[in-house]
Coordinates of C-alpha atoms and ligand atoms in Angstrom, one line a residue:
X19 CA 148.8 119.2 89.7
X20 CA 149.2 115.9 87.9
X21 CA 151.2 117.5 85.1
X22 CA 149.1 115.9 82.4
X23 CA 149.0 118.1 79.3
X24 CA 146.0 118.6 77.2
X25 CA 147.6 116.7 74.4
X26 CA 148.4 113.5 76.5
X27 CA 145.0 113.8 78.1
X28 CA 143.3 113.3 74.7
X29 CA 145.3 110.2 73.8
X30 CA 144.4 106.8 74.9
X31 CA 147.9 105.4 75.5
X32 CA 147.8 101.6 75.4
X33 CA 151.4 101.0 74.4
X34 CA 152.4 99.8 77.8
X35 CA 151.6 99.9 81.5
X36 CA 154.9 101.8 81.9
X37 CA 153.3 105.0 80.5
X38 CA 151.3 105.7 83.7
X39 CA 151.9 109.0 85.3
X40 CA 152.0 109.4 89.1
X41 CA 148.7 110.4 90.6
X42 CA 148.3 113.5 92.8
X43 CA 148.4 111.3 95.9
X44 CA 151.6 109.6 94.8
X45 CA 153.2 112.9 94.0
X46 CA 152.3 114.1 97.5
X47 CA 153.8 111.1 99.1
X48 CA 157.0 111.7 97.0
X49 CA 157.1 115.3 98.0
X50 CA 156.9 114.4 101.7
X51 CA 159.5 111.6 101.6
X52 CA 162.2 111.4 104.2
X53 CA 165.5 110.9 102.3
X54 CA 169.2 110.3 102.8
X55 CA 172.0 109.0 100.6
X56 CA 171.1 105.5 99.6
X57 CA 174.6 104.7 98.4
X58 CA 175.6 105.1 102.1
X59 CA 172.6 103.0 103.0
X60 CA 171.2 106.2 104.7
X61 CA 167.9 106.6 103.0
X62 CA 165.1 105.8 105.5
X63 CA 162.4 105.5 102.9
X64 CA 164.4 103.1 100.6
X65 CA 165.3 101.1 103.7
X66 CA 161.6 100.9 104.7
X67 CA 160.6 99.8 101.2
X68 CA 163.3 97.1 101.0
X69 CA 162.3 95.7 104.5
X70 CA 158.6 95.8 103.6
X71 CA 159.1 94.0 100.3
X72 CA 161.4 91.4 101.8
X73 CA 158.8 90.7 104.4
X74 CA 156.0 90.6 101.8
X75 CA 157.9 88.1 99.7
X76 CA 159.1 86.0 102.7
X77 CA 162.7 86.6 101.6
X78 CA 165.7 87.7 103.8
X79 CA 166.5 90.9 101.9
X80 CA 165.5 93.2 99.0
X81 CA 167.2 95.7 96.8
X82 CA 165.6 98.8 95.2
X83 CA 166.9 99.2 91.6
X84 CA 166.1 101.7 88.8
X85 CA 164.5 99.3 86.4
X86 CA 163.3 95.8 85.8
X87 CA 166.1 95.3 83.4
X88 CA 168.6 96.0 86.1
X89 CA 166.8 93.7 88.6
X90 CA 167.0 90.8 86.1
X91 CA 170.6 91.5 85.3
X92 CA 171.7 91.9 88.9
X93 CA 170.0 88.6 89.6
X94 CA 171.7 86.8 86.8
X95 CA 175.1 88.3 87.7
X96 CA 174.6 87.3 91.4
X97 CA 173.5 83.7 90.6
X98 CA 175.8 82.7 87.8
X99 CA 179.4 82.9 86.5
X100 CA 180.4 83.9 83.0
X101 CA 180.2 80.9 80.7
X102 CA 177.3 79.3 82.6
X103 CA 174.1 78.4 80.7
X104 CA 170.7 79.9 81.7
X105 CA 167.5 78.3 80.7
X106 CA 164.6 80.6 79.8
X107 CA 161.7 80.8 77.4
X108 CA 162.4 82.0 73.9
X109 CA 159.7 84.6 74.7
X110 CA 161.5 85.8 77.9
X111 CA 162.0 89.5 78.3
X112 CA 165.8 89.4 78.9
X113 CA 166.2 87.3 75.8
X114 CA 164.1 89.6 73.6
X115 CA 164.1 93.1 75.1
X116 CA 167.2 93.7 77.2
X117 CA 169.7 94.6 74.5
X118 CA 171.5 91.3 74.8
X119 CA 172.7 92.0 78.3
X120 CA 172.8 88.3 79.2
X121 CA 175.6 87.9 76.6
X122 CA 177.3 91.2 76.8
X123 CA 177.2 91.9 80.5
X124 CA 176.6 88.7 82.3
X125 CA 178.5 86.6 79.8
X126 CA 176.1 83.7 80.1
X127 CA 174.7 81.4 77.4
X128 CA 171.0 81.7 77.0
X129 CA 169.5 78.3 76.4
X130 CA 166.1 79.2 75.2
X131 CA 163.3 76.7 74.9
X132 CA 159.8 77.1 73.3
X133 CA 157.2 77.7 75.9
X134 CA 153.4 77.9 75.6
X135 CA 152.4 81.6 76.3
X136 CA 155.9 82.0 77.9
X137 CA 155.2 79.4 80.6
X138 CA 158.1 76.8 80.7
X139 CA 157.2 73.2 80.7
X140 CA 159.1 71.4 83.5
X141 CA 159.8 68.4 81.3
X142 CA 161.3 70.6 78.6
X143 CA 163.4 72.3 81.3
X144 CA 164.6 68.9 82.5
X145 CA 165.7 68.0 79.0
X146 CA 167.6 71.3 78.6
X147 CA 169.6 71.0 81.8
X148 CA 173.3 70.1 81.3
X149 CA 175.3 69.2 84.4
X150 CA 178.4 67.2 83.4
X151 CA 182.1 66.9 84.0
X152 CA 182.6 66.9 80.2
X153 CA 184.3 70.1 79.4
X154 CA 182.5 70.4 76.0
X155 CA 179.4 71.7 77.7
X156 CA 178.4 75.0 79.3
X157 CA 177.0 74.1 82.8
X158 CA 173.4 75.1 83.4
X159 CA 173.2 77.0 86.7
X160 CA 170.1 79.1 86.4
X161 CA 166.5 78.9 85.3
X162 CA 164.6 82.1 84.7
X163 CA 160.8 82.2 84.7
X164 CA 158.5 85.2 84.0
X165 CA 155.3 85.9 85.8
X166 CA 153.1 87.2 84.2
X167 CA 154.6 86.7 80.8
X168 CA 154.9 89.7 78.6
X169 CA 155.1 88.1 75.1
X170 CA 152.9 85.3 76.3
X171 CA 149.9 87.7 76.7
X172 CA 150.1 88.3 80.4
X173 CA 149.8 84.6 81.2
X174 CA 150.0 83.5 84.8
X175 CA 152.4 80.8 86.0
X176 CA 150.3 77.9 87.5
X177 CA 151.7 77.6 91.0
X178 CA 152.2 73.9 90.5
X179 CA 154.4 74.5 87.4
X180 CA 156.5 77.1 89.4
X181 CA 156.8 74.5 92.2
X182 CA 157.8 71.7 89.8
X183 CA 160.5 73.9 88.2
X184 CA 161.9 74.9 91.5
X185 CA 162.0 71.3 92.7
X186 CA 163.7 70.3 89.5
X187 CA 166.3 73.1 90.0
X188 CA 166.9 72.0 93.6
X189 CA 167.4 68.4 92.4
X190 CA 170.0 69.5 90.0
X191 CA 171.8 72.2 92.1
X192 CA 170.4 75.1 90.0
X193 CA 169.0 78.4 91.1
X194 CA 165.7 80.0 89.9
X195 CA 165.1 83.7 89.2
X196 CA 161.5 84.9 88.7
X197 CA 161.1 88.0 86.6
X198 CA 157.9 89.1 88.4
X199 CA 157.7 92.5 86.6
X200 CA 153.9 92.0 86.7
X201 CA 153.6 89.5 89.5
X202 CA 150.9 91.5 91.3
X203 CA 148.8 91.1 88.2
X204 CA 149.2 87.3 88.8
X205 CA 148.4 87.7 92.5
X206 CA 145.1 89.6 92.1
X207 CA 143.9 87.4 89.2
X208 CA 144.8 84.0 90.6
X209 CA 144.3 84.7 94.3
X210 CA 147.6 82.8 94.9
X211 CA 149.4 84.9 97.6
X212 CA 152.6 86.7 96.6
X213 CA 154.6 84.8 99.1
X214 CA 153.6 81.5 97.5
X215 CA 154.9 82.6 94.1
X216 CA 158.1 83.9 95.9
X217 CA 158.6 80.6 97.7
X218 CA 159.3 78.8 94.4
X219 CA 162.3 80.8 93.4
X220 CA 165.6 81.9 94.9
X221 CA 165.2 85.5 93.7
X222 CA 162.2 87.4 92.5
X223 CA 161.9 90.9 91.1
X224 CA 159.0 93.1 90.3
X225 CA 158.4 96.6 88.9
X226 CA 156.7 99.5 90.6
X227 CA 156.8 101.4 87.2
X228 CA 154.3 99.2 85.4
X229 CA 150.7 98.5 86.6
X230 CA 151.5 99.8 90.0
X231 CA 151.8 103.2 88.6
X232 CA 155.1 104.5 90.0
X233 CA 157.3 106.6 87.8
X234 CA 160.5 104.6 88.3
X235 CA 161.7 101.6 90.2
X236 CA 161.9 97.9 90.6
X237 CA 163.0 95.6 93.4
X238 CA 164.9 92.3 93.7
X239 CA 164.5 90.0 96.7
X240 CA 166.2 86.8 97.8
X241 CA 168.5 85.4 100.5
X242 CA 170.9 87.9 102.2
X243 CA 174.0 86.6 100.5
X244 CA 172.6 86.8 97.0
X245 CA 171.2 90.3 97.6
X246 CA 174.5 91.4 98.9
X247 CA 176.1 90.2 95.7
X248 CA 173.4 91.9 93.7
X249 CA 174.0 95.1 95.6
X250 CA 177.7 95.1 94.4
X251 CA 176.5 94.6 90.8
X252 CA 174.0 97.4 91.1
X253 CA 176.8 99.7 92.0
X254 CA 179.0 98.4 89.2
X255 CA 176.2 99.0 86.7
X256 CA 175.7 102.6 87.9
X257 CA 172.4 101.8 89.6
X258 CA 173.4 103.2 93.0
X259 CA 171.0 106.1 93.6
X260 CA 171.4 108.9 96.1
X261 CA 168.2 110.5 97.6
X262 CA 166.1 107.7 96.1
X263 CA 163.6 107.9 98.9
X264 CA 161.6 110.2 96.6
X265 CA 161.1 107.2 94.3
X266 CA 160.8 104.7 97.1
X267 CA 157.9 106.8 98.5
X268 CA 156.1 106.4 95.2
X269 CA 156.7 102.6 95.4
X270 CA 155.4 102.4 99.0
X271 CA 152.3 104.4 97.9
X272 CA 151.8 102.0 95.0
X273 CA 151.8 99.0 97.4
X274 CA 149.2 100.7 99.6
X275 CA 146.9 102.0 96.9
X276 CA 147.5 100.4 93.5
X277 CA 147.5 96.6 94.0
X278 CA 143.8 95.7 94.2
X279 CA 142.9 98.1 91.4
X280 CA 144.9 95.9 89.0
X281 CA 141.6 93.9 88.8
X282 CA 140.1 96.9 87.0
X283 CA 142.8 96.7 84.3
X284 CA 142.0 93.0 83.8
X285 CA 138.3 93.7 83.6
X286 CA 138.9 96.4 81.0
X287 CA 141.1 94.1 79.0
X288 CA 138.4 91.4 79.1
X289 CA 135.7 93.9 78.0
X290 CA 137.8 95.4 75.3
X291 CA 138.6 92.0 73.9
X292 CA 135.0 90.6 74.2
X293 CA 133.7 93.7 72.4
X294 CA 136.1 93.3 69.5
X295 CA 136.1 89.6 69.1
X296 CA 134.4 88.7 65.8
X297 CA 135.4 92.0 64.2
X298 CA 136.5 91.4 60.6
X299 CA 140.3 91.8 60.2
X300 CA 141.1 91.3 63.9
X301 CA 142.1 88.0 65.5
X302 CA 143.1 87.2 69.1
X303 CA 145.8 84.6 68.8
X304 CA 146.4 83.9 72.5
X305 CA 144.4 84.2 75.8
X306 CA 144.4 87.5 77.7
X307 CA 144.0 86.6 81.4
X308 CA 145.4 89.8 82.8
X309 CA 146.1 93.3 81.4
X310 CA 147.8 92.5 78.0
X311 CA 145.9 91.8 74.8
X312 CA 147.6 90.7 71.5
X313 CA 145.8 91.3 68.3
X314 CA 146.7 89.7 64.9
X315 CA 146.1 92.1 61.9
X316 CA 147.2 92.1 58.3
X317 CA 149.6 95.0 58.6
X318 CA 150.5 96.0 62.1
X319 CA 152.6 99.1 61.4
X320 CA 149.9 100.5 59.2
X321 CA 147.3 99.8 61.7
X322 CA 149.3 101.5 64.5
X323 CA 149.4 104.6 62.4
X324 CA 145.7 104.7 61.6
X325 CA 144.9 104.1 65.3
X326 CA 147.3 106.9 66.2
X327 CA 145.4 109.3 63.9
X328 CA 142.3 108.5 66.0
X329 CA 144.2 109.3 69.3
X330 CA 144.8 105.6 70.3
X331 CA 148.4 104.5 70.8
X332 CA 149.4 100.8 70.6
X333 CA 152.6 99.0 69.7
X334 CA 153.3 96.6 66.9
X335 CA 155.3 93.7 68.2
X336 CA 155.7 92.0 64.8
X337 CA 154.6 92.8 61.2
X338 CA 151.2 91.2 62.0
X339 CA 150.8 91.6 65.7
X340 CA 149.7 94.5 68.0
X341 CA 150.0 94.7 71.7
X342 CA 147.5 96.5 73.8
X343 CA 148.1 97.0 77.5
X344 CA 145.6 98.3 80.2
X345 CA 146.7 100.3 83.2
X346 CA 145.9 103.0 85.7
X347 CA 145.5 105.9 83.3
X348 CA 142.9 104.1 81.1
X349 CA 139.3 104.9 81.9
X350 CA 136.1 103.2 80.6
X351 CA 135.7 106.2 78.2
X352 CA 139.3 105.4 77.0
X353 CA 138.2 101.8 76.3
X354 CA 135.2 103.0 74.3
X355 CA 137.4 105.3 72.2
X356 CA 139.9 102.5 71.6
X357 CA 137.1 100.0 70.6
X358 CA 135.7 102.6 68.2
X359 CA 139.1 103.3 66.7
X360 CA 139.7 99.5 66.2
X361 CA 136.3 99.1 64.6
X362 CA 136.7 102.1 62.3
X363 CA 140.1 100.9 61.1
X364 CA 139.1 97.2 60.7
Ligands
TLP417 N1 158.7 95.6 79.5 C1 158.4 96.7 78.6 C2 159.3 96.7 77.3 O1 160.6 96.5 77.6 C3 158.8 95.7 76.4 C4 156.9 96.7 78.3 O2 156.5 97.7 77.7 O3 156.2 95.7 78.5 N2 160.5 92.1 82.6 C5 159.3 92.2 81.9 C6 158.4 91.0 81.9 C7 158.9 93.4 81.3 O4 157.8 93.4 80.6 C8 159.8 94.5 81.3 C9 159.5 95.8 80.6 C10 161.0 94.3 82.0 C11 161.3 93.1 82.6 C12 162.0 95.4 82.1 O5 161.6 96.5 82.9 P1 162.2 98.0 82.7 O6 161.6 98.6 81.5 O7 161.9 98.7 84.0 O8 163.7 97.8 82.5

């Protein structure tokens, strides 16, 4: 029913929370979905999802898109003009992992600043803002934050920091986009309501295809005018989907069934880390407050291969760093197997 093969069943796949496969319940919801042509705006399930998410976030409108990358890109396109400067952390996803789309597609100048665990310091942001009549300078028009941070180990934005950055943006006539790919991980761990995070940015996106366990899909929310602009860019980028209700049904199912359980992923991440801390040859360079654990090793690619031989998949993110991500398809037995594999290869 679930389509899991024997081979994938045996593997403990910790490469990303994007590897989750739809559960039988989710597949059933997808099969039952009422659909229409969403490019005509006719898909009732997509419309229901967009309305529900806009309400959840306290925003006027929301737009279902194929990926987190497209959500971020549509936000930047809708909130800037080519030649503008965008402030973001040097660890930010769009700067590191979106194929240079900020430069190539949006034509903006990424002004990256160092940030602890990917969390921007409002004072550093203040110093990086350029608003001047002097034609030498690219004008800063957008600040992008990431909650939780991917390269920052799943760090959660303190709500006060998000509020300070938004106030600073307002003071300077800038907009703020929050890449909330994993914002539900922040919500369940911090107990800060989703709407509170959404309040401190103009646009916010999140992914259904990560910890929430849907096969495809992300969403971008904001004021009606910005989302209308984003809608045009989604079409331009080829992201207009037809009977997308099948995917929206998975997203709705995820909102109903897979939010609270993110706490389990965090617990497993904590237990995994606690068990391995002190193991010779492994170091934990940054905190792991949610579902992402980074491990420092002598030779990451070699380690990845020896773990793979023991049926445990992880990703090397640098020559000496490995990323391990916990999600819906990882059980307590999976954790034991992963722990053992790390101990045997230490
Ligand atoms: N992150 C993926 C890879 O691209 C690295 C992962 O495995 O973690 N924002 C953040 C914070 C992300 O972590 C990701 C995906 C995205 C945006 C992009 O989402 P998709 O993959 O749907 O385009």
